Coordinates of C-alpha atoms in Angstrom, one line a residue:
M23 CA 62.4 -1.1 44.4
A24 CA 58.4 -2.0 44.1
N25 CA 56.6 -1.0 41.4
Y26 CA 53.2 -1.0 39.8
N27 CA 53.8 -4.6 38.1
D28 CA 54.9 -5.8 40.9
L29 CA 51.9 -5.1 43.4
A30 CA 49.3 -6.6 40.7
N31 CA 51.3 -9.6 40.5
L32 CA 50.8 -9.5 44.3
I33 CA 47.2 -9.2 43.6
F34 CA 45.9 -11.7 41.1
P35 CA 48.4 -14.3 41.3
N36 CA 46.7 -16.6 39.4
I37 CA 45.9 -14.4 36.8
T38 CA 48.1 -14.1 33.6
T39 CA 45.1 -13.4 30.8
T40 CA 45.6 -10.3 28.7
I41 CA 43.6 -7.7 27.3
A42 CA 45.0 -8.8 24.4
D43 CA 44.0 -12.1 24.8
L44 CA 40.6 -11.1 25.8
E45 CA 39.8 -9.0 22.6
K46 CA 40.8 -12.1 20.5
R47 CA 38.7 -14.4 22.9
Y48 CA 35.6 -12.3 21.9
P49 CA 36.4 -10.8 18.7
K50 CA 34.5 -7.9 17.1
R51 CA 30.5 -9.4 15.7
N52 CA 30.1 -9.7 12.2
L53 CA 27.1 -8.6 12.0
K54 CA 26.2 -6.1 8.7
P55 CA 26.8 -2.2 8.8
G56 CA 24.0 -0.7 10.9
A57 CA 23.3 -3.6 12.7
M58 CA 23.1 -3.0 17.3
V59 CA 23.9 -5.1 19.1
T60 CA 21.6 -4.1 22.4
R61 CA 21.1 -5.7 25.8
F62 CA 18.5 -6.1 29.0
A63 CA 20.5 -6.6 32.0
P64 CA 18.8 -7.3 35.0
S65 CA 19.8 -8.1 39.1
P66 CA 18.4 -11.0 40.4
T67 CA 16.7 -9.0 43.5
G68 CA 13.2 -9.0 42.7
F69 CA 10.2 -8.5 40.8
L70 CA 10.5 -7.5 36.7
H71 CA 9.4 -3.8 36.8
T72 CA 7.5 -1.9 34.8
G73 CA 10.5 0.5 33.2
S74 CA 12.4 -2.5 33.5
L75 CA 9.5 -4.0 30.4
F76 CA 9.4 -1.5 29.1
T77 CA 13.6 -0.6 28.7
S78 CA 13.7 -4.2 27.8
L79 CA 11.5 -3.4 24.9
V80 CA 12.8 -0.7 23.4
S81 CA 16.6 -2.6 23.3
C82 CA 14.8 -5.8 21.9
R83 CA 13.9 -4.0 19.1
F84 CA 16.4 -2.5 18.2
A85 CA 18.6 -5.1 17.1
K86 CA 15.9 -6.8 15.9
Q87 CA 14.1 -4.3 13.5
S88 CA 17.9 -3.7 12.3
D89 CA 19.2 -7.3 12.2
G90 CA 21.1 -7.1 15.1
V91 CA 21.8 -9.2 18.9
F92 CA 19.6 -8.4 21.9
Y93 CA 21.2 -9.9 24.9
I94 CA 20.3 -11.1 28.7
R95 CA 23.4 -10.5 31.3
L96 CA 22.8 -10.6 33.7
E97 CA 24.1 -8.3 36.9
D98 CA 24.5 -11.0 40.4
T99 CA 27.2 -9.8 41.6
D100 CA 25.3 -8.5 44.9
T101 CA 25.0 -11.2 46.6
K102 CA 23.5 -9.2 49.4
R103 CA 20.5 -8.6 47.6
E104 CA 19.9 -11.9 45.5
I105 CA 16.3 -13.5 45.1
A106 CA 16.5 -17.1 45.0
G107 CA 14.5 -18.2 41.5
S108 CA 14.0 -13.9 40.5
A109 CA 16.5 -14.7 37.8
E110 CA 14.5 -17.5 35.9
S111 CA 11.0 -15.4 37.0
L112 CA 12.6 -12.6 34.9
I113 CA 13.3 -13.5 31.9
N114 CA 10.3 -16.0 32.3
Q115 CA 7.8 -12.8 32.2
L116 CA 10.4 -11.2 29.5
K117 CA 8.9 -13.8 27.5
E118 CA 5.6 -13.2 27.5
F119 CA 5.5 -9.9 26.1
D120 CA 8.2 -11.2 23.4
V121 CA 11.4 -9.8 25.2
I122 CA 13.4 -13.3 23.9
P123 CA 16.8 -13.0 23.8
D124 CA 18.6 -14.1 20.7
E125 CA 21.7 -15.0 23.2
G126 CA 22.3 -14.2 27.2
Y127 CA 21.9 -15.8 30.4
I128 CA 18.4 -18.4 30.5
S129 CA 18.0 -19.6 33.0
D130 CA 20.3 -20.8 36.0
T131 CA 21.5 -24.3 33.7
K132 CA 20.9 -22.9 30.3
E133 CA 22.7 -20.0 27.4
I134 CA 23.2 -20.0 24.4
G135 CA 25.9 -18.0 23.0
D136 CA 30.3 -17.2 22.0
Y137 CA 30.3 -14.1 24.5
G138 CA 29.5 -15.5 28.2
P139 CA 29.5 -16.7 30.4
Y140 CA 26.7 -13.8 31.1
K141 CA 26.3 -14.4 34.3
Q142 CA 28.4 -11.3 35.7
S143 CA 29.5 -14.3 39.0
M144 CA 31.2 -16.4 36.3
R145 CA 33.4 -13.6 35.2
A146 CA 35.8 -13.8 37.5
D147 CA 39.2 -13.8 35.5
I148 CA 37.6 -10.9 32.5
Y149 CA 37.9 -8.7 35.2
N150 CA 41.1 -9.2 37.7
T151 CA 42.4 -9.7 33.9
V152 CA 41.3 -5.9 33.8
I153 CA 42.0 -4.4 37.0
K154 CA 45.2 -6.4 37.4
H155 CA 45.6 -3.9 34.6
L156 CA 44.9 -1.0 35.7
I157 CA 46.9 -1.4 38.6
S158 CA 50.2 -2.0 36.0
I159 CA 50.1 1.3 34.5
G160 CA 48.7 2.7 37.7
R161 CA 45.4 3.6 37.2
A162 CA 44.2 1.3 39.9
Y163 CA 45.2 0.8 43.3
P164 CA 44.4 -0.5 46.7
C165 CA 42.5 0.6 49.2
F166 CA 42.8 0.1 53.0
C167 CA 40.5 3.2 54.6
T168 CA 37.8 1.3 56.9
T169 CA 34.4 1.8 57.6
E170 CA 34.7 4.4 60.2
E171 CA 38.0 5.8 58.3
L172 CA 35.0 7.1 55.3
N173 CA 31.8 8.0 58.0
E174 CA 34.7 10.2 58.6
L175 CA 35.7 11.9 55.9
R176 CA 31.9 12.1 54.5
A177 CA 30.9 14.2 57.6
L178 CA 34.5 16.8 57.5
Q179 CA 33.5 17.4 53.7
E180 CA 30.0 18.2 54.6
S181 CA 31.5 20.1 56.9
R182 CA 33.0 22.7 54.6
K183 CA 30.2 21.7 52.2
E184 CA 32.3 19.7 50.2
I185 CA 31.5 17.8 47.4
P186 CA 31.5 14.0 48.9
G187 CA 33.3 11.6 47.7
Y188 CA 36.9 9.4 47.8
Y189 CA 38.6 11.8 45.3
G190 CA 41.5 14.2 44.8
K191 CA 43.5 15.9 48.7
Y192 CA 41.2 12.9 50.1
A193 CA 41.9 10.0 48.8
K194 CA 44.5 9.1 51.6
Y195 CA 45.9 5.4 49.5
R196 CA 46.2 6.7 46.2
D197 CA 49.1 8.1 46.1
F198 CA 50.7 5.3 48.6
P199 CA 53.9 3.5 48.2
V200 CA 53.5 0.7 46.3
D201 CA 56.4 -0.8 48.5
K202 CA 53.4 0.0 51.7
A203 CA 50.8 -1.1 49.7
I204 CA 52.7 -4.1 49.6
E205 CA 53.4 -4.4 52.6
K206 CA 49.8 -3.9 54.7
I207 CA 49.0 -7.1 51.6
L208 CA 51.1 -8.6 53.3
N209 CA 50.2 -8.7 56.9
K210 CA 46.7 -9.4 55.9
E211 CA 44.8 -6.1 55.5
P212 CA 41.7 -5.8 54.3
Y213 CA 42.0 -3.8 51.2
I214 CA 39.2 -2.6 48.4
I215 CA 40.8 -2.0 44.5
R216 CA 39.7 1.4 43.2
F217 CA 39.3 2.9 39.9
K218 CA 42.5 6.2 40.2
S219 CA 40.6 9.0 38.3
M220 CA 42.3 11.9 36.3
G221 CA 39.4 14.0 36.3
N222 CA 38.3 18.0 37.7
H223 CA 34.4 18.0 38.6
E224 CA 35.1 21.7 38.0
N225 CA 35.8 20.5 34.5
K226 CA 32.8 20.0 31.9
I227 CA 33.0 17.3 29.7
F228 CA 30.5 17.0 26.3
F229 CA 28.6 14.4 25.1
H230 CA 26.3 13.0 22.7
D231 CA 23.2 10.9 23.7
E232 CA 21.2 9.3 20.2
I233 CA 17.6 10.7 22.2
K234 CA 18.6 13.4 24.8
G235 CA 21.3 14.3 21.7
D236 CA 24.2 16.9 23.1
L237 CA 25.0 17.6 26.1
E238 CA 26.8 18.8 29.2
L239 CA 27.9 17.0 32.0
T240 CA 30.8 17.2 34.9
E241 CA 33.7 15.2 34.2
N242 CA 34.2 12.5 36.7
D243 CA 36.7 12.8 39.9
Q244 CA 36.1 10.4 42.3
D245 CA 38.6 7.4 42.8
I246 CA 34.7 5.2 42.6
V247 CA 35.4 1.0 43.7
I248 CA 35.5 -0.5 41.1
L249 CA 36.9 -4.1 43.3
K250 CA 34.9 -5.4 47.1
S251 CA 36.3 -6.6 49.8
D252 CA 35.0 -9.9 48.1
G253 CA 35.8 -10.2 45.2
L254 CA 33.8 -9.0 43.3
P255 CA 33.5 -6.2 40.7
T256 CA 31.2 -2.9 41.8
Y257 CA 28.3 -2.4 38.6
H258 CA 30.2 0.8 37.4
F259 CA 32.3 -1.3 36.3
A260 CA 32.1 -4.7 35.5
H261 CA 28.8 -3.5 33.0
L262 CA 31.3 -1.2 31.6
V263 CA 34.3 -4.9 30.8
D264 CA 30.3 -6.1 29.9
D265 CA 29.6 -4.3 27.5
H266 CA 32.8 -3.4 25.7
F267 CA 34.0 -7.6 26.1
M268 CA 30.2 -8.7 24.8
R269 CA 30.3 -5.6 22.5
T270 CA 27.7 -4.1 22.8
T271 CA 26.7 -1.6 20.2
H272 CA 24.4 0.9 21.7
V273 CA 23.3 0.8 25.9
T274 CA 19.8 1.8 26.0
R275 CA 19.2 2.6 29.8
G276 CA 16.9 4.7 32.3
E277 CA 17.5 8.5 32.1
E278 CA 18.6 7.8 35.7
W279 CA 21.9 6.6 34.6
L280 CA 23.5 10.0 33.1
S281 CA 24.7 10.8 36.3
S282 CA 27.3 8.2 35.8
L283 CA 28.3 8.3 32.6
P284 CA 30.9 10.1 33.4
I285 CA 32.5 7.7 35.2
H286 CA 32.3 5.4 32.6
L287 CA 33.3 7.3 30.0
E288 CA 36.1 7.7 31.4
L289 CA 36.9 4.1 32.4
F290 CA 36.1 3.5 29.0
D291 CA 38.5 6.0 27.7
T292 CA 41.2 4.8 30.1
L293 CA 40.9 1.1 28.8
G294 CA 41.1 1.5 25.2
F295 CA 38.1 0.8 24.8
E296 CA 35.4 2.0 22.0
R297 CA 32.8 3.6 23.3
P298 CA 29.5 2.8 22.9
K299 CA 26.7 5.0 22.0
Y300 CA 24.4 6.4 24.8
A301 CA 20.7 6.8 24.6
H302 CA 19.1 7.0 27.7
L303 CA 15.5 6.1 28.1
P304 CA 12.6 8.8 29.9
V305 CA 12.1 7.6 33.3
I306 CA 7.7 6.0 33.2
M307 CA 6.6 8.7 35.9
K308 CA 2.8 9.1 37.7
V309 CA 1.3 12.0 39.1
E310 CA -0.1 11.9 42.6
N311 CA -1.4 14.7 44.2
G312 CA -0.7 16.7 40.7
N313 CA 2.8 16.0 41.3
R314 CA 4.8 13.6 39.0
R315 CA 7.1 10.8 40.8
K316 CA 8.7 7.5 39.6
L317 CA 6.5 4.9 39.7
S318 CA 7.0 3.0 43.0
K319 CA 7.3 -1.1 43.9
R320 CA 5.5 0.5 47.1
K321 CA 2.4 2.3 46.4
D322 CA 2.0 1.4 42.6
P323 CA 0.8 -2.1 42.3
E324 CA 1.0 -1.7 38.2
A325 CA 4.7 -1.3 38.5
A326 CA 5.1 -5.2 38.7
V327 CA 5.3 -6.5 35.4
S328 CA 3.6 -9.8 37.2
Y329 CA 0.7 -6.9 38.0
F330 CA 0.0 -7.1 34.5
L331 CA 0.2 -10.5 33.8
E332 CA -1.9 -11.5 37.0
Q333 CA -5.1 -9.3 35.5
G334 CA -4.7 -10.9 32.0
Y335 CA -3.9 -7.6 30.2
P336 CA -3.5 -9.6 26.8
K337 CA -0.4 -8.7 26.1
Y338 CA -0.4 -6.8 22.7
G339 CA -2.2 -3.9 25.0
F340 CA 0.1 -3.5 27.0
I341 CA 3.2 -4.4 24.2
E342 CA 1.2 -1.9 22.1
Y343 CA 1.0 0.4 25.5
L344 CA 4.8 0.7 25.2
L345 CA 5.2 1.9 22.1
T346 CA 3.8 5.3 21.9
I347 CA 6.2 5.8 24.9
A348 CA 8.8 5.1 22.7
N349 CA 7.4 6.9 20.4
S350 CA 5.9 10.0 19.3
N351 CA 4.4 8.8 16.1
Y352 CA 3.1 5.1 17.3
E353 CA -0.7 6.2 17.2
A354 CA -0.7 7.7 13.8
W355 CA 1.5 5.2 12.4
R356 CA -1.1 2.6 13.8
N357 CA -4.0 4.5 12.5
E358 CA -3.4 4.3 9.7
N359 CA -2.2 0.5 9.5
L360 CA -4.6 -0.9 11.5
D361 CA -4.4 -4.7 9.9
K362 CA -0.3 -4.6 11.0
D363 CA 1.2 -6.4 13.3
F364 CA 2.6 -3.4 15.3
Y365 CA 6.1 -5.4 14.6
D366 CA 6.1 -3.7 11.7
F367 CA 6.4 -0.2 13.3
K368 CA 10.0 0.6 13.3
L369 CA 11.0 1.9 16.4
S370 CA 13.8 5.4 16.0
F371 CA 15.5 7.1 18.9
D372 CA 14.7 11.3 17.2
K373 CA 11.0 10.2 18.5
M374 CA 11.6 9.5 21.7
S375 CA 10.6 12.4 24.1
L376 CA 12.6 14.5 26.3
D377 CA 11.0 13.8 30.0
G378 CA 9.7 11.0 32.3
A379 CA 6.3 9.4 30.5
L380 CA 3.3 9.0 32.2
F381 CA 1.6 6.1 32.8
D382 CA -1.6 5.8 32.4
L383 CA -3.7 2.3 33.4
A384 CA -6.6 3.5 31.5
K385 CA -5.0 3.3 28.3
V386 CA -3.7 0.0 28.6
A387 CA -7.0 -1.2 29.1
N388 CA -8.3 1.2 26.7
I389 CA -5.6 0.1 24.2
S390 CA -5.9 -3.6 25.2
K391 CA -9.6 -3.4 24.4
E392 CA -10.3 -1.8 21.2
R393 CA -7.5 -5.0 20.3
M394 CA -8.8 -7.8 21.9
A395 CA -11.8 -6.5 20.5
Y396 CA -11.1 -8.4 16.7
K397 CA -9.9 -10.7 17.6
K398 CA -11.4 -13.5 16.7
A399 CA -13.3 -15.8 18.6
S400 CA -11.8 -19.2 18.9
V401 CA -7.4 -17.4 19.0
L402 CA -9.2 -15.5 21.9
C403 CA -10.4 -18.8 23.4
E404 CA -6.6 -20.4 23.1
E405 CA -5.5 -16.5 24.7
V406 CA -7.6 -17.0 27.3
K407 CA -8.0 -20.1 28.6
E408 CA -3.8 -19.8 28.9
W409 CA -4.4 -17.0 31.3
A410 CA -7.2 -18.7 32.7
K411 CA -4.8 -22.0 33.6
I412 CA -2.0 -19.9 35.9
Y413 CA -5.1 -17.6 37.6
N414 CA -8.7 -18.5 37.5
K415 CA -8.8 -22.4 37.8
E416 CA -12.3 -22.5 38.0
F417 CA -12.6 -21.2 35.0
Y418 CA -10.5 -23.0 32.9
Q419 CA -11.9 -26.7 33.7
K420 CA -15.7 -24.5 32.5
I421 CA -13.9 -23.7 29.2
I422 CA -12.0 -27.0 28.7
N423 CA -15.5 -28.4 29.4
N424 CA -17.0 -27.3 26.7
E425 CA -14.7 -24.2 24.3
E426 CA -17.4 -24.5 21.2
F427 CA -19.9 -22.8 24.5
F428 CA -17.8 -20.5 25.3
I429 CA -16.1 -19.0 21.6
S430 CA -20.2 -18.9 21.2
I431 CA -20.2 -17.2 24.1
L432 CA -17.2 -14.8 23.1
N433 CA -18.7 -14.8 19.7
I434 CA -21.4 -12.3 20.9
E435 CA -21.6 -9.1 18.9
R436 CA -17.6 -9.5 17.3
E437 CA -17.3 -10.3 13.8
K438 CA -18.2 -6.9 12.5
E439 CA -17.6 -3.4 12.2
K440 CA -17.6 -2.9 15.0
P441 CA -17.5 -5.3 17.4
R442 CA -18.6 -5.0 21.5
K443 CA -16.3 -3.9 24.2
D444 CA -16.8 -5.5 27.3
Y445 CA -13.5 -7.0 28.2
S446 CA -10.3 -5.0 28.6
K447 CA -8.2 -7.9 30.1
Y448 CA -8.8 -11.3 30.3
S449 CA -9.8 -10.8 34.0
D450 CA -13.1 -9.5 33.3
I451 CA -14.5 -12.1 30.9
Y452 CA -15.6 -14.3 34.0
P453 CA -17.6 -12.2 36.0
I454 CA -19.8 -10.6 32.9
I455 CA -20.4 -14.4 30.9
S456 CA -19.9 -16.6 34.7
F457 CA -24.0 -16.7 34.4
F458 CA -24.5 -18.8 31.7
Y459 CA -22.6 -21.9 33.2
D460 CA -25.8 -22.8 35.0
D461 CA -23.8 -24.6 38.7
V462 CA -23.7 -20.0 38.9
Y463 CA -26.2 -18.5 37.9
E464 CA -27.6 -21.8 40.5
T465 CA -26.4 -19.1 43.3
I466 CA -28.1 -16.5 42.0
D467 CA -30.5 -14.9 45.2
K468 CA -33.5 -14.6 43.3
S469 CA -35.8 -13.8 45.6
N470 CA -33.1 -10.4 45.9
L471 CA -32.5 -8.9 41.6
E472 CA -32.2 -5.5 41.2
W473 CA -34.9 -4.9 39.7
N474 CA -36.2 -1.2 38.9
E475 CA -37.5 0.7 42.8
N476 CA -40.4 1.9 40.5
M477 CA -41.6 -0.7 38.9
N478 CA -44.3 -2.4 40.1
K479 CA -43.6 -6.4 40.6
E480 CA -46.7 -8.6 39.7
D481 CA -45.6 -5.7 35.8
I482 CA -42.6 -8.0 36.1
K483 CA -44.1 -10.8 36.5
A484 CA -46.8 -10.4 34.1
V485 CA -44.1 -9.4 31.3
L486 CA -42.0 -12.6 32.6
S487 CA -45.4 -14.6 32.0
D488 CA -46.7 -13.7 28.8
Y489 CA -42.9 -14.1 26.9
C490 CA -42.5 -17.6 28.2
E491 CA -45.8 -17.6 27.1
N492 CA -45.1 -17.2 23.6
I493 CA -41.6 -16.8 23.4
D494 CA -40.0 -17.3 19.6
L495 CA -36.3 -17.8 19.2
S496 CA -36.6 -19.0 15.6
L497 CA -37.2 -15.2 15.1
D498 CA -33.9 -12.8 13.2
E499 CA -32.5 -10.6 16.0
D500 CA -34.9 -7.7 14.5
G501 CA -38.0 -9.4 14.6
W502 CA -37.1 -10.9 17.8
F503 CA -36.4 -7.4 18.9
Q504 CA -40.4 -6.8 17.4
S505 CA -41.7 -8.6 19.4
I506 CA -40.2 -7.3 21.8
K507 CA -41.8 -4.0 21.4
D508 CA -45.1 -6.2 21.1
L509 CA -45.0 -7.4 24.4
A510 CA -44.1 -3.6 26.0
V511 CA -47.6 -2.5 24.9
R512 CA -49.1 -5.8 25.4
H513 CA -48.6 -4.2 28.6
G514 CA -49.2 -0.8 28.5
F515 CA -45.4 0.4 28.1
A516 CA -43.9 2.7 25.1
D517 CA -42.6 0.4 22.5
N518 CA -39.5 3.7 22.2
I519 CA -38.2 6.0 24.2
K520 CA -38.4 8.5 22.6
V521 CA -42.3 7.7 22.5
W522 CA -41.9 7.4 26.5
K523 CA -39.9 10.9 27.3
K524 CA -43.2 13.0 25.8
N525 CA -45.4 11.6 27.6
K526 CA -44.3 9.6 30.6
E527 CA -47.5 9.8 32.4
A528 CA -49.2 8.1 29.6
Y529 CA -47.1 4.6 29.8
K530 CA -45.4 2.1 32.2
G531 CA -42.4 2.9 31.3
H532 CA -40.4 1.5 27.8
V533 CA -40.0 -0.6 25.7
G534 CA -36.0 -0.8 27.8
D535 CA -38.0 -1.6 30.9
V536 CA -39.1 -4.5 29.8
S537 CA -35.7 -5.9 27.9
E538 CA -34.6 -5.0 32.0
F539 CA -36.7 -7.3 33.6
L540 CA -35.8 -10.6 31.5
R541 CA -32.5 -9.5 31.3
I542 CA -32.6 -9.5 35.1
A543 CA -34.5 -13.4 35.2
L544 CA -32.1 -14.4 33.4
S545 CA -28.6 -13.2 33.7
G546 CA -29.2 -11.8 37.2
K547 CA -27.8 -8.9 36.5
R548 CA -29.1 -5.3 34.9
N549 CA -25.7 -5.4 32.1
S550 CA -25.4 -8.3 30.4
P551 CA -24.1 -8.7 26.7
N552 CA -27.4 -9.2 24.0
L553 CA -30.3 -10.2 25.4
Y554 CA -30.4 -11.9 21.8
C555 CA -27.8 -13.5 20.9
V556 CA -28.0 -14.3 25.4
M557 CA -31.6 -16.2 24.6
Q558 CA -30.1 -17.5 21.3
I559 CA -27.0 -19.4 23.8
L560 CA -28.7 -20.4 25.8
G561 CA -31.6 -21.2 24.2
K562 CA -35.6 -22.8 24.4
E563 CA -36.0 -24.3 27.2
K564 CA -33.5 -23.0 29.7
V565 CA -34.4 -20.0 28.4
I566 CA -37.6 -20.3 30.2
N567 CA -36.6 -22.9 32.6
R568 CA -34.9 -19.4 34.3
I569 CA -37.4 -17.2 33.6
M570 CA -40.2 -19.6 35.7
E571 CA -38.1 -20.0 38.4
V572 CA -37.3 -16.4 39.2
L573 CA -41.4 -16.0 38.9
S574 CA -41.7 -18.4 41.8
K575 CA -39.2 -15.3 42.9
I576 CA -41.2 -12.7 43.6

């Protein structure tokens, strides 16, 4: 009479390794006490989600700050959903935000580390060794159910208002005689492999989550599929085996996986593997019509990390925003440590939110604007140049044609106690400063500028003509502004807005209107960087030429 070993050997005749062999091949890591081994395990099925970047950043930081190991494992067993090239794209995008593995999958042709392969599709012998062991001890079995049978089973359970799934009395092949199973396999009948659960959904298990604390969960009783008909393992099984033999100490993942945790815990215990610690992170949410929902790949452009790269949000701004989501005390720490690197901050599980974090694009922009404002112009130039090289070729060409000119523009009101804060992302810069470049300025329709409709065109012409005749850019900023006040007074404008407000009838306008005439003439816009600095960068000749061109069109 055949036994479980006969069944295991029939299914896996070429597997001669044992779990003991795997334990020797992948020994426990020699790390200092408290060092964490964490991982990010993406599937090559599309773009990098903002939530995935958040999870991987947290995993990476915990490993780095504990002198541990952060690795990347590619979970590529869902071949139907795989998108060519997406895996390497994910890795490159992670790198943009400093999520760089110590070991693991690097590209389709490169990996680093002694615990690989780091692509699940290359680890079939490891999975099959463990599954063969489970079959040999009677904790896994072949299931010959057809798709039609499983659909009928679900319909029956729904009609009876019972928990759906393959378990207990509904698990047709759970206690199927070994001899008959062997007969079916020899007859080439298709099958999958299921894990035989010993749980009962009426029981509870107790578990401590590093973020959520002590939890009470429903015990697993589902006989889940662990090996599909195509010979590839399922996620539930493969990731667990990998976490054990890659010696993961802490699994940081989204809280949507909490419902699957009883399955994973039962598998760990059945195999005699030490459980890693689990930290289930809050899901990133968005408010729509007053209701919370998950950040959506379909609805929200900011759900894709590529959005932030294309828009040119500085990586340090976006990373710092994610750290505010990760730990509630980050902002207070940052306010007290403005001169420190954000990686000097130590993440902790007990400061993580228990509720879904609301994604706030305005806050991303605000943090980025603050950080960009305090960057040296030369440093910011390099950042912008690298971005523009990929995403704005025209801008890039202008930068490299004259970097000193561009740096002088960036440096407007920058290196001071309270620097100007015009830009929240690299893509903001060119639209604001493009008028500095003559070829762009020439495309502006000078006959259709947005003059203040309350102003007389003859007064505008008189002011601009007077300025050209008396221009003096050798003055310091205070002296220059006094000259603008004098110009205003000469043409019937108040040299002070407060004075004008008290007696509007006595003046044509105020000094701000006069400055606006000059600003529009030089930039084509009502808003621009500091006007004095604009003139200093353009130089006297160009300032006069631009004003004269505008005068000819009014």
